[in-house]
Short mmCIF file of C-alpha atoms in Angstrom, two decimals:
data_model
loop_
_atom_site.label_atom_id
_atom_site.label_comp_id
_atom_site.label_asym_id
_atom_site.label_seq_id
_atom_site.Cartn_x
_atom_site.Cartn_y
_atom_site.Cartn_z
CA UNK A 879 -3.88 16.24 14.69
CA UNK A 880 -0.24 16.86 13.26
CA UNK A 881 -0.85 15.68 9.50
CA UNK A 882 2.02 15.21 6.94
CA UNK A 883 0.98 14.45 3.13
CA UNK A 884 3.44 13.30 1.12
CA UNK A 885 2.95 14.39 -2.79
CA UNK A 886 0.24 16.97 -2.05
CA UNK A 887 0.15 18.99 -5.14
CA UNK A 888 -1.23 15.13 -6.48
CA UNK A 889 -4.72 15.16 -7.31
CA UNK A 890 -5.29 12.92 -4.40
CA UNK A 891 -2.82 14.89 -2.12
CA UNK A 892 -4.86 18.47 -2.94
CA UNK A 893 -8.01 16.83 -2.19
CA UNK A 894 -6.63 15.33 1.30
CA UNK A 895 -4.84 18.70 2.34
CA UNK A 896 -7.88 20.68 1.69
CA UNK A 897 -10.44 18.36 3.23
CA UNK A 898 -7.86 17.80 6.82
CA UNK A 899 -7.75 21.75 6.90
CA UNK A 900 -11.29 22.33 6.21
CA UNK A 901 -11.30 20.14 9.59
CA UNK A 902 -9.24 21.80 11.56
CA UNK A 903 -5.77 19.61 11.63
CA UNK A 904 -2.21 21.21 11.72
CA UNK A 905 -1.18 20.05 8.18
CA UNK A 906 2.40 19.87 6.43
CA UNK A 907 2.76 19.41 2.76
CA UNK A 908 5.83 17.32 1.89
CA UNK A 909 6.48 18.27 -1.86
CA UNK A 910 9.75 18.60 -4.21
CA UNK A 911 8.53 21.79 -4.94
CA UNK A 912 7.60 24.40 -2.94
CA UNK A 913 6.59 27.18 -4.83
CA UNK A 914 4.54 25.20 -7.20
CA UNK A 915 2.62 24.08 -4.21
CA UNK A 916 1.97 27.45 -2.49
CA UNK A 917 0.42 28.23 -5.88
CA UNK A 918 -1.73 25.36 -5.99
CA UNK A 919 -2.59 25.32 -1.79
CA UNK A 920 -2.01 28.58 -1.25
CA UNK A 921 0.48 30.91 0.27
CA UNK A 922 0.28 29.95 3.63
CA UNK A 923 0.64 26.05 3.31
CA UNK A 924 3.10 24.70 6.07
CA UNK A 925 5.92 23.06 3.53
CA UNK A 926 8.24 20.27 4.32
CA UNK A 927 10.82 20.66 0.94
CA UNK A 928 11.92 17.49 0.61
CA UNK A 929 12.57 14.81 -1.75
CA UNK A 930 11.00 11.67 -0.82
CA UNK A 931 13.70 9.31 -0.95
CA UNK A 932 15.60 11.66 1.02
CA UNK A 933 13.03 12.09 4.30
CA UNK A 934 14.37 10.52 7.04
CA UNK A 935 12.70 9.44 10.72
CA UNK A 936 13.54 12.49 11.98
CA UNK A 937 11.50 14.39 9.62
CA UNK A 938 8.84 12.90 10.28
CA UNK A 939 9.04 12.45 13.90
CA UNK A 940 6.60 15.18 14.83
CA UNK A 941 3.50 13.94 12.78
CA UNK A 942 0.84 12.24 13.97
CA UNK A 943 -0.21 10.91 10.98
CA UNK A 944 1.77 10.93 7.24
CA UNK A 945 -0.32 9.96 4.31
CA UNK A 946 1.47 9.06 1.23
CA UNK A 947 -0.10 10.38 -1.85
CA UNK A 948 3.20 10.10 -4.12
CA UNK A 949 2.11 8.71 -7.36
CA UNK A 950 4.19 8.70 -10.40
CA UNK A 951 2.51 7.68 -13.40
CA UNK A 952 5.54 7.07 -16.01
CA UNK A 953 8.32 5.93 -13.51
CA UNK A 954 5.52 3.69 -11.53
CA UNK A 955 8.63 1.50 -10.11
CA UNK A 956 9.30 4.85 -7.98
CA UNK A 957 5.68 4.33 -6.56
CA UNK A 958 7.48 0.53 -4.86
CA UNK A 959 10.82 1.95 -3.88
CA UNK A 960 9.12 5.21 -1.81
CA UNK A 961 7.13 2.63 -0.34
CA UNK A 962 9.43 0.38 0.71
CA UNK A 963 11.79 3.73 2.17
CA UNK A 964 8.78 4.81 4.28
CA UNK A 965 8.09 1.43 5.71
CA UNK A 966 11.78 1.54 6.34
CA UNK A 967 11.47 4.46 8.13
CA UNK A 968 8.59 3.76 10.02
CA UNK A 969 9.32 0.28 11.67
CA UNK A 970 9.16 -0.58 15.04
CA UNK A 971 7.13 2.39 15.70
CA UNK A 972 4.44 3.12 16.68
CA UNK A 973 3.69 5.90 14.36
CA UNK A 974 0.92 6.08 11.82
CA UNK A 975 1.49 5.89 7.81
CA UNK A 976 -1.27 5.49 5.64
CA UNK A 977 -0.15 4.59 1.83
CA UNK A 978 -2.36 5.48 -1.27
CA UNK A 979 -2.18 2.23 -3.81
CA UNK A 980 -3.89 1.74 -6.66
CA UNK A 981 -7.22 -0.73 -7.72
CA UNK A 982 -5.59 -3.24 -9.21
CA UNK A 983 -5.16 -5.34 -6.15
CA UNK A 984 -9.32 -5.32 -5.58
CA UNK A 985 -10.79 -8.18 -6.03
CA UNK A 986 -13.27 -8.79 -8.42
CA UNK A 987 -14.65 -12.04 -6.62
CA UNK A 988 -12.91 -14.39 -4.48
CA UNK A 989 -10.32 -15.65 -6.70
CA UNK A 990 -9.64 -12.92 -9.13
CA UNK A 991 -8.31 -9.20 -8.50
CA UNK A 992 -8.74 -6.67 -11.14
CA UNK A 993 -5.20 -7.02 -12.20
CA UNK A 994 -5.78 -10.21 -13.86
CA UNK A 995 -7.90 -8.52 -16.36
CA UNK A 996 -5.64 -5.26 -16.83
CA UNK A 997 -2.89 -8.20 -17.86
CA UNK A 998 -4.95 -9.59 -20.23
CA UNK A 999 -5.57 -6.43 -22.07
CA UNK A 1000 -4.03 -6.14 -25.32
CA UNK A 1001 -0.96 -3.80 -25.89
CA UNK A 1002 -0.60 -2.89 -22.19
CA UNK A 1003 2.72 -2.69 -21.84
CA UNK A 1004 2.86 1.62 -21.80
CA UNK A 1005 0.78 1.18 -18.62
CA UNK A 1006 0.79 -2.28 -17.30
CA UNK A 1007 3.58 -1.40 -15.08
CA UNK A 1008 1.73 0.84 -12.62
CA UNK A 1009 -1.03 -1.77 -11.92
CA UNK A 1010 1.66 -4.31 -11.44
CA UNK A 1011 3.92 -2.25 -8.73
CA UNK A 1012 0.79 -1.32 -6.98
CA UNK A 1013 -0.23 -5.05 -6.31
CA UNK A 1014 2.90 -5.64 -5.11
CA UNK A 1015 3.12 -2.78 -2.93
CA UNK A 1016 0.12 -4.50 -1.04
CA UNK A 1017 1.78 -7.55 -0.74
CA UNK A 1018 4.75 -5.87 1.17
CA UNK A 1019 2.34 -4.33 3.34
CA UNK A 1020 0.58 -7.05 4.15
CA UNK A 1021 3.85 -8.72 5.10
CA UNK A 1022 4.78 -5.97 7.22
CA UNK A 1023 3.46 -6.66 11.14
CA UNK A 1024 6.24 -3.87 12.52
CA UNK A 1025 4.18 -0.83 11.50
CA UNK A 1026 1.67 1.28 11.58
CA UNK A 1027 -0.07 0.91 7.87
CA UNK A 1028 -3.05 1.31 6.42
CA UNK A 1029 -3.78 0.93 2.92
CA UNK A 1030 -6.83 2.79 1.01
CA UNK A 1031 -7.65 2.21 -3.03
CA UNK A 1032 -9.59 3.86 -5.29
CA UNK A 1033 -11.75 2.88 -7.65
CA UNK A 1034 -10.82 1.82 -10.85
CA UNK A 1035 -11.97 5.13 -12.22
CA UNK A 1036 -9.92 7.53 -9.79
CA UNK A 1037 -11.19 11.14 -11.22
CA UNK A 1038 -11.45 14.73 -9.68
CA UNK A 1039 -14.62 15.61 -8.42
CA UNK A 1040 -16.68 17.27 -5.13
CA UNK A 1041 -16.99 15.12 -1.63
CA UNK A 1042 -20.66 14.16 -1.50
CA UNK A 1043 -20.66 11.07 0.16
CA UNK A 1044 -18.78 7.52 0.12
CA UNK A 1045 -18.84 3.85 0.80
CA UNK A 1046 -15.79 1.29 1.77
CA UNK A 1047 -15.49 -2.26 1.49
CA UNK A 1048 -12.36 -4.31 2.98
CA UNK A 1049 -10.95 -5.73 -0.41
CA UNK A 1050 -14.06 -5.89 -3.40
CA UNK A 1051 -14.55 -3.70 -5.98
CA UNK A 1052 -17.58 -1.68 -5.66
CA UNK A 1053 -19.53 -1.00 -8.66
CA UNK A 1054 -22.10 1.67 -8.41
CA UNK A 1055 -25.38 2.22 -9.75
CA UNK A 1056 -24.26 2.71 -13.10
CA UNK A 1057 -22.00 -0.58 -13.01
CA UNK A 1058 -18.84 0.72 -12.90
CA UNK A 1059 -16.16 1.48 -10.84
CA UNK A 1060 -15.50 5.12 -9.22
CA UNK A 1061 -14.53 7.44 -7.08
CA UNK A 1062 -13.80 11.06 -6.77
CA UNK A 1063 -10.78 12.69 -4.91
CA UNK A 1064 -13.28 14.66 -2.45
CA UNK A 1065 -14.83 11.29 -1.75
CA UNK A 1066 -11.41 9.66 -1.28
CA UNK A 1067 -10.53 12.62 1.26
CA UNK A 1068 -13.49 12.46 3.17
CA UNK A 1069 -13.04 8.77 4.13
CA UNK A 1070 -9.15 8.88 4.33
CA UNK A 1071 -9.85 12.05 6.93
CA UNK A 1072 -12.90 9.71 8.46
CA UNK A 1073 -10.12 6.98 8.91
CA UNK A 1074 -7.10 9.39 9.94
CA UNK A 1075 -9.70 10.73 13.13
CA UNK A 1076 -11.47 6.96 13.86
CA UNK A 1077 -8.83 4.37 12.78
CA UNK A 1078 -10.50 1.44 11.87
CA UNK A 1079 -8.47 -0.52 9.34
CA UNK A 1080 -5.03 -0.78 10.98
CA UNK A 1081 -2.39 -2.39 8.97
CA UNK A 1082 -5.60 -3.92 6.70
CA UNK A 1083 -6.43 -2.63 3.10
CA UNK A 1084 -9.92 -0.70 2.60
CA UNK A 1085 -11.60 0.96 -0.89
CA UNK A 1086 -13.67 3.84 -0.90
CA UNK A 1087 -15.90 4.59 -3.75
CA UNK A 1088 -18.64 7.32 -4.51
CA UNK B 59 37.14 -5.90 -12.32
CA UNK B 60 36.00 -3.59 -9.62
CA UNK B 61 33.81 -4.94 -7.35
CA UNK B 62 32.19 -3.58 -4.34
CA UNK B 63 30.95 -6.25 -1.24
CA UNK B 64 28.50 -5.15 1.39
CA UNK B 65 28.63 -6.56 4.51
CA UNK B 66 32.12 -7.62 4.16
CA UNK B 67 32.72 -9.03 7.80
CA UNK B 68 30.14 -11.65 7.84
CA UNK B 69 30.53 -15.08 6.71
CA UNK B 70 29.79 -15.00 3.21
CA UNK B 71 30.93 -11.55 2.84
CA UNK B 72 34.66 -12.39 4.24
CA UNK B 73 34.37 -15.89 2.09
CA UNK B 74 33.70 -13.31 -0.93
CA UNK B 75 36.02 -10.57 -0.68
CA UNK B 76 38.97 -13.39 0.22
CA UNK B 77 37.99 -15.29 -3.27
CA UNK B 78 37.85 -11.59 -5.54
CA UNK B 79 41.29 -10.45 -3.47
CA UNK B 80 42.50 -13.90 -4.78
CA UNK B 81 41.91 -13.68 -8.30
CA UNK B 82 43.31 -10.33 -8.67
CA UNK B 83 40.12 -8.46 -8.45
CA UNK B 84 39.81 -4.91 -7.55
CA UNK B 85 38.15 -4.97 -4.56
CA UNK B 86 36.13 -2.55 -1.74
CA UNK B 87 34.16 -3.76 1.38
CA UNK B 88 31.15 -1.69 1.96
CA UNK B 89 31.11 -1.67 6.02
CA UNK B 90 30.13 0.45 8.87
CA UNK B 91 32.92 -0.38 10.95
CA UNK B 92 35.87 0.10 9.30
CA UNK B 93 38.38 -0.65 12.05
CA UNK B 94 36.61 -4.20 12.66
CA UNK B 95 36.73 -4.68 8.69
CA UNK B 96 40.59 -3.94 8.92
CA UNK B 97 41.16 -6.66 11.73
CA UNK B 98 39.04 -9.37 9.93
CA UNK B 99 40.31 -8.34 6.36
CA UNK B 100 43.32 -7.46 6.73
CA UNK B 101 44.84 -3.42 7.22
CA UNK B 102 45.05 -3.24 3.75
CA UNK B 103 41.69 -3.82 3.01
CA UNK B 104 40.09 -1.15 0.81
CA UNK B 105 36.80 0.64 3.09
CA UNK B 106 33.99 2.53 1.93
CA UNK B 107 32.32 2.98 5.55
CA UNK B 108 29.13 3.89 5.45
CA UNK B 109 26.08 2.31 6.11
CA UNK B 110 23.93 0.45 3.67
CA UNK B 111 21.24 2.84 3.94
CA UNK B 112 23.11 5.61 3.47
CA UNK B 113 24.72 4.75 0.30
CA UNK B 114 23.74 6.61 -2.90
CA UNK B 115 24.07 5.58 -6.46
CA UNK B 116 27.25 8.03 -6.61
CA UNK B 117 28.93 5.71 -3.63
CA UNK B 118 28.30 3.00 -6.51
CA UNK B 119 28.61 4.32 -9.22
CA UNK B 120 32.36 3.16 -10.25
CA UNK B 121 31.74 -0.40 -9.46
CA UNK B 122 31.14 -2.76 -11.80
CA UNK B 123 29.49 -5.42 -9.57
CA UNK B 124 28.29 -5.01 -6.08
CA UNK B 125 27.13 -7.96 -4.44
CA UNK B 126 24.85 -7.44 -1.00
CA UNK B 127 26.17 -9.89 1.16
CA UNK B 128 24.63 -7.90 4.31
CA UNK B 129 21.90 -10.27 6.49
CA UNK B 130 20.74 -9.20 9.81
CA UNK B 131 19.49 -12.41 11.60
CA UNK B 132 17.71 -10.72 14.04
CA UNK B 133 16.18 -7.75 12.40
CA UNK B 134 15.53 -9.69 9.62
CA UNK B 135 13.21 -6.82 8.13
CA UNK B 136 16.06 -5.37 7.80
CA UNK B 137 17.28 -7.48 4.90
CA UNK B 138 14.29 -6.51 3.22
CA UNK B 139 14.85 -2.80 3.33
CA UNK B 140 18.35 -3.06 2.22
CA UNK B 141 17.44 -4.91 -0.96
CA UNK B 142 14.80 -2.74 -1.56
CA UNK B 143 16.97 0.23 -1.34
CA UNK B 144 19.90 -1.25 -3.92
CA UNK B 145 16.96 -1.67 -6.61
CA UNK B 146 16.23 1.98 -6.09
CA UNK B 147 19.81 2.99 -6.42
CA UNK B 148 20.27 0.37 -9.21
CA UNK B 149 17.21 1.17 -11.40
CA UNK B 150 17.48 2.02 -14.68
CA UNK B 151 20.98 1.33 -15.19
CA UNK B 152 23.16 -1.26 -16.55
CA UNK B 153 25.42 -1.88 -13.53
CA UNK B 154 25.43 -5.10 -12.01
CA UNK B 155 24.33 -6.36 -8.69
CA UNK B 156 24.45 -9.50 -7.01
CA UNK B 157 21.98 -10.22 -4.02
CA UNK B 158 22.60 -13.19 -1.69
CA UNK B 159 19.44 -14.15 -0.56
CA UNK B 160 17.87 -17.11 1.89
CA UNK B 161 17.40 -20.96 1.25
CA UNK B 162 13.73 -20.27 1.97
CA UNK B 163 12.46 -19.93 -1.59
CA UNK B 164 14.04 -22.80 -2.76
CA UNK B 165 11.90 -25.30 -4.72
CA UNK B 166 11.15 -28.73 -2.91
CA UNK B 167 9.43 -29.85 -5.39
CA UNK B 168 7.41 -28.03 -8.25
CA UNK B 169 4.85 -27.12 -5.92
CA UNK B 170 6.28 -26.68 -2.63
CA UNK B 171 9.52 -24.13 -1.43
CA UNK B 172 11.71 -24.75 1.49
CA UNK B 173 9.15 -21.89 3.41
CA UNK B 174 5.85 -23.70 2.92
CA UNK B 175 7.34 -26.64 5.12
CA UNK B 176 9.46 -23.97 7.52
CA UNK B 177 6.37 -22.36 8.28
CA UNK B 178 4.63 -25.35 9.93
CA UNK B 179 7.17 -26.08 12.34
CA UNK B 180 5.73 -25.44 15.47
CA UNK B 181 7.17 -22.80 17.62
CA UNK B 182 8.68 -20.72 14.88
CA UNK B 183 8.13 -17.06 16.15
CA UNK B 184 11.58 -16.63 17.13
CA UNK B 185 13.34 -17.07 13.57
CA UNK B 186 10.41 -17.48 10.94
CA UNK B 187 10.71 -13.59 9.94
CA UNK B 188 13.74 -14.59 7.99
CA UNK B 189 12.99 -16.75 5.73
CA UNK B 190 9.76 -15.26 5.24
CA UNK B 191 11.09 -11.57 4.26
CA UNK B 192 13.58 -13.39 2.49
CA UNK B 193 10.83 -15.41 0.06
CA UNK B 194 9.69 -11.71 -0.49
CA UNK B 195 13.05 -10.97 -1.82
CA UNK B 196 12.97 -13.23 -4.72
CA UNK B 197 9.40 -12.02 -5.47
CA UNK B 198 10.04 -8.56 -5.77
CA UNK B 199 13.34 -8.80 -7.78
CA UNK B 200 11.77 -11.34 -10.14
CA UNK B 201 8.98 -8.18 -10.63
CA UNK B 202 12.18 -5.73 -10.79
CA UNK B 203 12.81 -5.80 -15.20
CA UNK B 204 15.06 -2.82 -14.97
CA UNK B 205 18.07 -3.47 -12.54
CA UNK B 206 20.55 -6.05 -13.70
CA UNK B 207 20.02 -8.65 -10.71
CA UNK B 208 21.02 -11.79 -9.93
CA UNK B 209 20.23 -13.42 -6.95
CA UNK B 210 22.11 -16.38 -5.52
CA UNK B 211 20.42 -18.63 -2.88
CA UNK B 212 23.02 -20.70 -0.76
CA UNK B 213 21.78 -24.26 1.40
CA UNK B 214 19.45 -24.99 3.74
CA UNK B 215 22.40 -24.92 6.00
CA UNK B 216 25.21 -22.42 4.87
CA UNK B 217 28.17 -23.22 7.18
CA UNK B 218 32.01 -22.16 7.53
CA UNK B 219 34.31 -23.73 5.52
CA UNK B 220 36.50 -23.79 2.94
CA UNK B 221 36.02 -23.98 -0.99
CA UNK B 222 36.70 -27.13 -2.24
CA UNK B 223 33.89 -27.97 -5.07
CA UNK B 224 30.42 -26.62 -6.19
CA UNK B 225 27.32 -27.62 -7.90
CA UNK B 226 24.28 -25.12 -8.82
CA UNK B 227 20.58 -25.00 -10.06
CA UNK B 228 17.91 -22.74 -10.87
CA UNK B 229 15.89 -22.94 -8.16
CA UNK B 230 15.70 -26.44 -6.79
CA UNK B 231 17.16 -27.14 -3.51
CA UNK B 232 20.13 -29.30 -4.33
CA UNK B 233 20.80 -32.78 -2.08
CA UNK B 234 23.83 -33.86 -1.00
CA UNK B 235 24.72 -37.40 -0.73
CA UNK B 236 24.71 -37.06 2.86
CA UNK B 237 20.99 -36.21 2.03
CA UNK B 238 21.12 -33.03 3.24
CA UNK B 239 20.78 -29.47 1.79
CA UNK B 240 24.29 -27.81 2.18
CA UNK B 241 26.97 -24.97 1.31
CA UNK B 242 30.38 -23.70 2.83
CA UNK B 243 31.27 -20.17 2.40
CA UNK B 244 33.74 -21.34 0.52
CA UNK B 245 31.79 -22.64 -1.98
CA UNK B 246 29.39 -20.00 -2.00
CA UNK B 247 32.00 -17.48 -3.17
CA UNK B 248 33.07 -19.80 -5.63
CA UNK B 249 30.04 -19.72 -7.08
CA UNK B 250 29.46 -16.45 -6.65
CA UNK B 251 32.99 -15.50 -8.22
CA UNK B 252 32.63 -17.25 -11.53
CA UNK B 253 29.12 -15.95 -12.60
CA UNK B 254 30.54 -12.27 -11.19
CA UNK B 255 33.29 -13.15 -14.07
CA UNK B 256 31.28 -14.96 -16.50
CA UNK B 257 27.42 -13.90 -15.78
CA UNK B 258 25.24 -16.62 -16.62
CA UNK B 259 21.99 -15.75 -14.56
CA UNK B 260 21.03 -12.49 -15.48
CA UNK B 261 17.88 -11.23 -13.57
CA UNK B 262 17.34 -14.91 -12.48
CA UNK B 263 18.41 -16.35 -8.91
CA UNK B 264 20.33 -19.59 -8.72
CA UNK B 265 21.37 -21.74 -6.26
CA UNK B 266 25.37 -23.22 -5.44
CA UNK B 267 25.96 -26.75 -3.27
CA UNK B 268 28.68 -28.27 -2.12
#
């Protein structure tokens, strides 16, 4: 398939390039900088130099699939507003985006998402903001019938690390053996590439986690 | 003061740019048709044609109000998108910017908005995207702390006519004696005129009645 990933140089992004061309797929990396991401993907990478507020349809016209892996960490209201200009973009189409969010919007149990806690923590406002975007990014998808979305979290603990193998759930958290809450980017790839060949969450939320 | 409207040919736009013309106010409609802005406005009328989604922060940047009177009643996701793109032009900055937004999230009653009872009226499909991507407004510029926002709700009906008298509120729906919910255009850029000149609901929304 004709992959775009938006923000590849990302930990998130690397992990998804490598793992669609270990598959096979014709894959475009869509990145402010281009020679910082040859040297990180390699010489050959397919680029699309672009800012992301400045894509428009057309570029993205030819792709089967574009994954958004953008993810600023300081400026976290940036993470809403390119979401909201890709959703712009891709409306009334029938094309595929899937968006990268964050944990916060898991839920914990059936009336609290993780969120709730991260606003109870003490001090929080250096990071509070991210969490808080990233909820609402998954309300605007989830009030979004006119395209093409999918939605995949982490786990709260989103750290590099190998593919070995994964699990998803719809909307919970999933704490693993040791009680907590991870996931690694290889394990992240694998089931973003698993959904990107046999689409099974369309315009629904999922959560992978090791 | 300079001030830049959006959507100048429709109702509450004209309403708007008639009332800043009138009190002496430097004053540029935002359009995409320029000649039809001319033949409503008058040939005098000061054009920046372009279309919303094209505009940068530079197009805005000697302004010191916009107001986004654009609506699109039939792509209503539309409304949506162009809000969402003046935030991201308006981040981070002290410039103001005045959204007119829906009736929808206006408070019935402490726990009820006009939506929760729009929603239930049978046979809906054909105008309930409105109101409901307009309830989304209000929730993401009341999560938007760093652009200088005020929204402004009008009536349940918001109807032609001229200005004669208005009342406002936060965010309760405001009665007439007639027992209805209502605003002229008129009134609306009344309203809208004296909190551009004296701002009183910074990064709140209110609401203006006949």
């Amino acid at each position: 398939m004709k992959i775009a990933i938006i923000g590849t140089t990302g930990m998130a992004g690397q992990a998804i390039y490598l793992e669609a061309v270990k598959r096979g797929h014709d894959v475009t990396a869509i990145v402010r900088d281009g020679k910082k991401a040859q040297t990180i993907l390699g010489a050959s990478t397919q680029l699309l130099t672009k800012d992301i507020f400045d894509l428009t349809s057309d570029d993205l016209a030819n792709f089967d699939v574009v994954v958004n892996a953008f993810a600023n960490h300081q400026a976290s209201y940036l993470n809403l507003d390119a979401l909201t200009h890709l959703l712009h973009l891709f409306r009334q189409s029938a094309k595929r985006i899937i968006f990268i969010l964050g944990a916060a919007s898991l839920q914990l149990n059936p009336n609290e998402i993780l969120f709730d806690r991260l606003k109870q923590v003490p001090d929080n406002a250096a990071w509070i903001d991210e969490p808080r975007y990233g909820v609402l990014e998954l309300d605007i998808l989830r009030a979004t019938p006119d395209v093409n979305w999918t939605g995949v979290s982490p786990q709260q603990d989103f750290i590099p690390g190998p593919a070995s193998a994964y699990k998803t759930s719809d909307d919970s958290i999933i704490f693993g053996r040791d009680g907590k809450s991870h996931v690694t980017a290889g394990n992240m790839a694998l089931g973003i590439l698993d959904e990107i060949e046999t689409p099974q969450h369309l315009r629904r939320r999922f959560t992978i986690s090791d």
